[in-house]
Amino acid sequence: MKTTPPKRITIIPRIHGKMTRDHKMSEPDIYWILEKWLERHPEVKGRERDIQITRGRWTLPEGIRTEVISVSILPGEDIAGYEPAQDADLYQYFLAEEQDEGNCR
């Protein structure tokens, strides 16, 4: 009998690099963001192995290539009902606008 893996819970939604005012690319430091997230959520301490960082490449509408990153964790009572928006201040600047998956390369 084939079992399906549990649906992962997104803790950091898709984020990607942004062009700064001085026309330099600013990529998110996912490890810093995740470190700050873990500081806010000590209830998941010890489950770091259940956290998965997913990466891909996007071409922004301006034609600029960037990395798109999201972070998820396996479900558990310690994270039940979690809403990523409660920690949006950690990654708000890098939050990805919805794009067609065709832009992901």
mmCIF file of C-alpha atoms in Angstrom:
data_model
loop_
_atom_site.group_PDB
_atom_site.id
_atom_site.type_symbol
_atom_site.label_atom_id
_atom_site.label_comp_id
_atom_site.label_asym_id
_atom_site.label_seq_id
_atom_site.Cartn_x
_atom_site.Cartn_y
_atom_site.Cartn_z
ATOM 1 C CA MET A 1 0.000 0.000 0.000
ATOM 2 C CA LYS A 2 1.375 3.368 -1.037
ATOM 3 C CA THR A 3 1.246 6.130 1.567
ATOM 4 C CA THR A 4 1.388 9.800 0.719
ATOM 5 C CA PRO A 5 3.756 11.953 2.727
ATOM 6 C CA PRO A 6 2.147 14.469 5.107
ATOM 7 C CA LYS A 7 1.433 17.889 3.640
ATOM 8 C CA ARG A 8 4.129 20.304 4.741
ATOM 9 C CA ILE A 9 3.267 23.576 6.504
ATOM 10 C CA THR A 10 4.726 26.716 4.944
ATOM 11 C CA ILE A 11 6.547 28.794 7.533
ATOM 12 C CA ILE A 12 8.167 31.260 5.124
ATOM 13 C CA PRO A 13 6.264 31.777 1.859
ATOM 14 C CA ARG A 14 7.986 32.371 -1.470
ATOM 15 C CA ILE A 15 10.511 35.191 -1.259
ATOM 16 C CA HIS A 16 13.017 36.396 -3.839
ATOM 17 C CA GLY A 17 15.613 39.029 -4.560
ATOM 18 C CA LYS A 18 14.614 42.621 -5.221
ATOM 19 C CA MET A 19 16.245 45.477 -7.084
ATOM 20 C CA THR A 20 17.264 48.231 -4.657
ATOM 21 C CA ARG A 21 16.958 51.955 -5.363
ATOM 22 C CA ASP A 22 20.631 52.053 -6.325
ATOM 23 C CA HIS A 23 19.975 49.304 -8.921
ATOM 24 C CA LYS A 24 21.745 46.516 -7.046
ATOM 25 C CA MET A 25 20.215 43.105 -6.524
ATOM 26 C CA SER A 26 19.394 42.316 -2.884
ATOM 27 C CA GLU A 27 18.859 38.604 -2.261
ATOM 28 C CA PRO A 28 17.180 37.374 0.938
ATOM 29 C CA ASP A 29 19.448 35.817 3.567
ATOM 30 C CA ILE A 30 17.264 32.784 4.208
ATOM 31 C CA TYR A 31 19.500 31.477 6.983
ATOM 32 C CA TRP A 32 19.239 34.750 8.945
ATOM 33 C CA ILE A 33 15.465 34.831 8.395
ATOM 34 C CA LEU A 34 15.126 31.210 9.494
ATOM 35 C CA GLU A 35 17.324 31.806 12.552
ATOM 36 C CA LYS A 36 15.085 34.719 13.618
ATOM 37 C CA TRP A 37 11.988 32.624 12.912
ATOM 38 C CA LEU A 38 13.302 29.819 15.147
ATOM 39 C CA GLU A 39 14.016 32.328 17.929
ATOM 40 C CA ARG A 40 10.336 33.330 17.801
ATOM 41 C CA HIS A 41 9.133 29.733 17.751
ATOM 42 C CA PRO A 42 11.038 27.803 20.420
ATOM 43 C CA GLU A 43 8.179 25.272 20.446
ATOM 44 C CA VAL A 44 9.709 23.649 17.340
ATOM 45 C CA LYS A 45 13.168 23.369 18.914
ATOM 46 C CA GLY A 46 14.538 19.936 18.196
ATOM 47 C CA ARG A 47 12.601 19.634 14.926
ATOM 48 C CA GLU A 48 15.102 21.502 12.774
ATOM 49 C CA ARG A 49 15.517 18.348 10.655
ATOM 50 C CA ASP A 50 11.826 18.610 9.723
ATOM 51 C CA ILE A 51 12.430 22.011 8.117
ATOM 52 C CA GLN A 52 12.942 22.090 4.367
ATOM 53 C CA ILE A 53 14.254 24.995 2.290
ATOM 54 C CA THR A 54 13.078 24.883 -1.312
ATOM 55 C CA ARG A 55 14.857 26.901 -3.981
ATOM 56 C CA GLY A 56 14.184 27.700 -7.597
ATOM 57 C CA ARG A 57 15.011 30.372 -10.170
ATOM 58 C CA TRP A 58 12.670 33.101 -11.392
ATOM 59 C CA THR A 59 12.978 35.672 -14.076
ATOM 60 C CA LEU A 60 11.398 38.880 -12.814
ATOM 61 C CA PRO A 61 9.235 40.994 -15.136
ATOM 62 C CA GLU A 62 12.250 43.306 -15.605
ATOM 63 C CA GLY A 63 14.156 40.332 -17.077
ATOM 64 C CA ILE A 64 16.349 39.918 -13.976
ATOM 65 C CA ARG A 65 17.087 36.404 -12.748
ATOM 66 C CA THR A 66 16.726 35.736 -9.032
ATOM 67 C CA GLU A 67 16.432 32.849 -6.637
ATOM 68 C CA VAL A 68 13.003 32.120 -5.182
ATOM 69 C CA ILE A 69 12.989 30.452 -1.773
ATOM 70 C CA SER A 70 10.334 29.056 0.550
ATOM 71 C CA VAL A 71 10.561 27.176 3.839
ATOM 72 C CA SER A 72 8.253 24.498 5.188
ATOM 73 C CA ILE A 73 8.075 22.115 8.132
ATOM 74 C CA LEU A 74 6.415 18.772 8.701
ATOM 75 C CA PRO A 75 3.108 19.092 10.558
ATOM 76 C CA GLY A 76 2.951 18.701 14.308
ATOM 77 C CA GLU A 77 0.927 19.915 17.261
ATOM 78 C CA ASP A 78 3.646 22.475 17.985
ATOM 79 C CA ILE A 79 2.938 24.251 14.667
ATOM 80 C CA ALA A 80 -0.780 23.514 14.188
ATOM 81 C CA GLY A 81 -2.706 26.564 13.014
ATOM 82 C CA TYR A 82 0.448 28.515 12.166
ATOM 83 C CA GLU A 83 -0.055 31.434 9.778
ATOM 84 C CA PRO A 84 3.108 32.754 8.043
ATOM 85 C CA ALA A 85 1.701 36.303 7.998
ATOM 86 C CA GLN A 86 2.348 36.584 11.750
ATOM 87 C CA ASP A 87 6.090 36.673 11.035
ATOM 88 C CA ALA A 88 5.937 38.656 7.792
ATOM 89 C CA ASP A 89 8.133 41.407 9.262
ATOM 90 C CA LEU A 90 11.093 39.015 8.909
ATOM 91 C CA TYR A 91 10.769 38.760 5.124
ATOM 92 C CA GLN A 92 8.216 41.379 3.995
ATOM 93 C CA TYR A 93 10.662 43.222 1.728
ATOM 94 C CA PHE A 94 11.424 40.023 -0.195
ATOM 95 C CA LEU A 95 7.874 38.661 -0.380
ATOM 96 C CA ALA A 96 7.214 37.315 -3.859
ATOM 97 C CA GLU A 97 4.381 38.627 -5.940
ATOM 98 C CA GLU A 98 2.326 35.833 -7.440
ATOM 99 C CA GLN A 99 3.809 34.822 -10.784
ATOM 100 C CA ASP A 100 3.044 32.144 -13.300
ATOM 101 C CA GLU A 101 4.966 28.976 -12.570
ATOM 102 C CA GLY A 102 6.281 29.320 -16.122
ATOM 103 C CA ASN A 103 8.576 32.063 -14.827
ATOM 104 C CA CYS A 104 10.241 29.603 -12.489
ATOM 105 C CA ARG A 105 13.324 28.052 -14.076
#
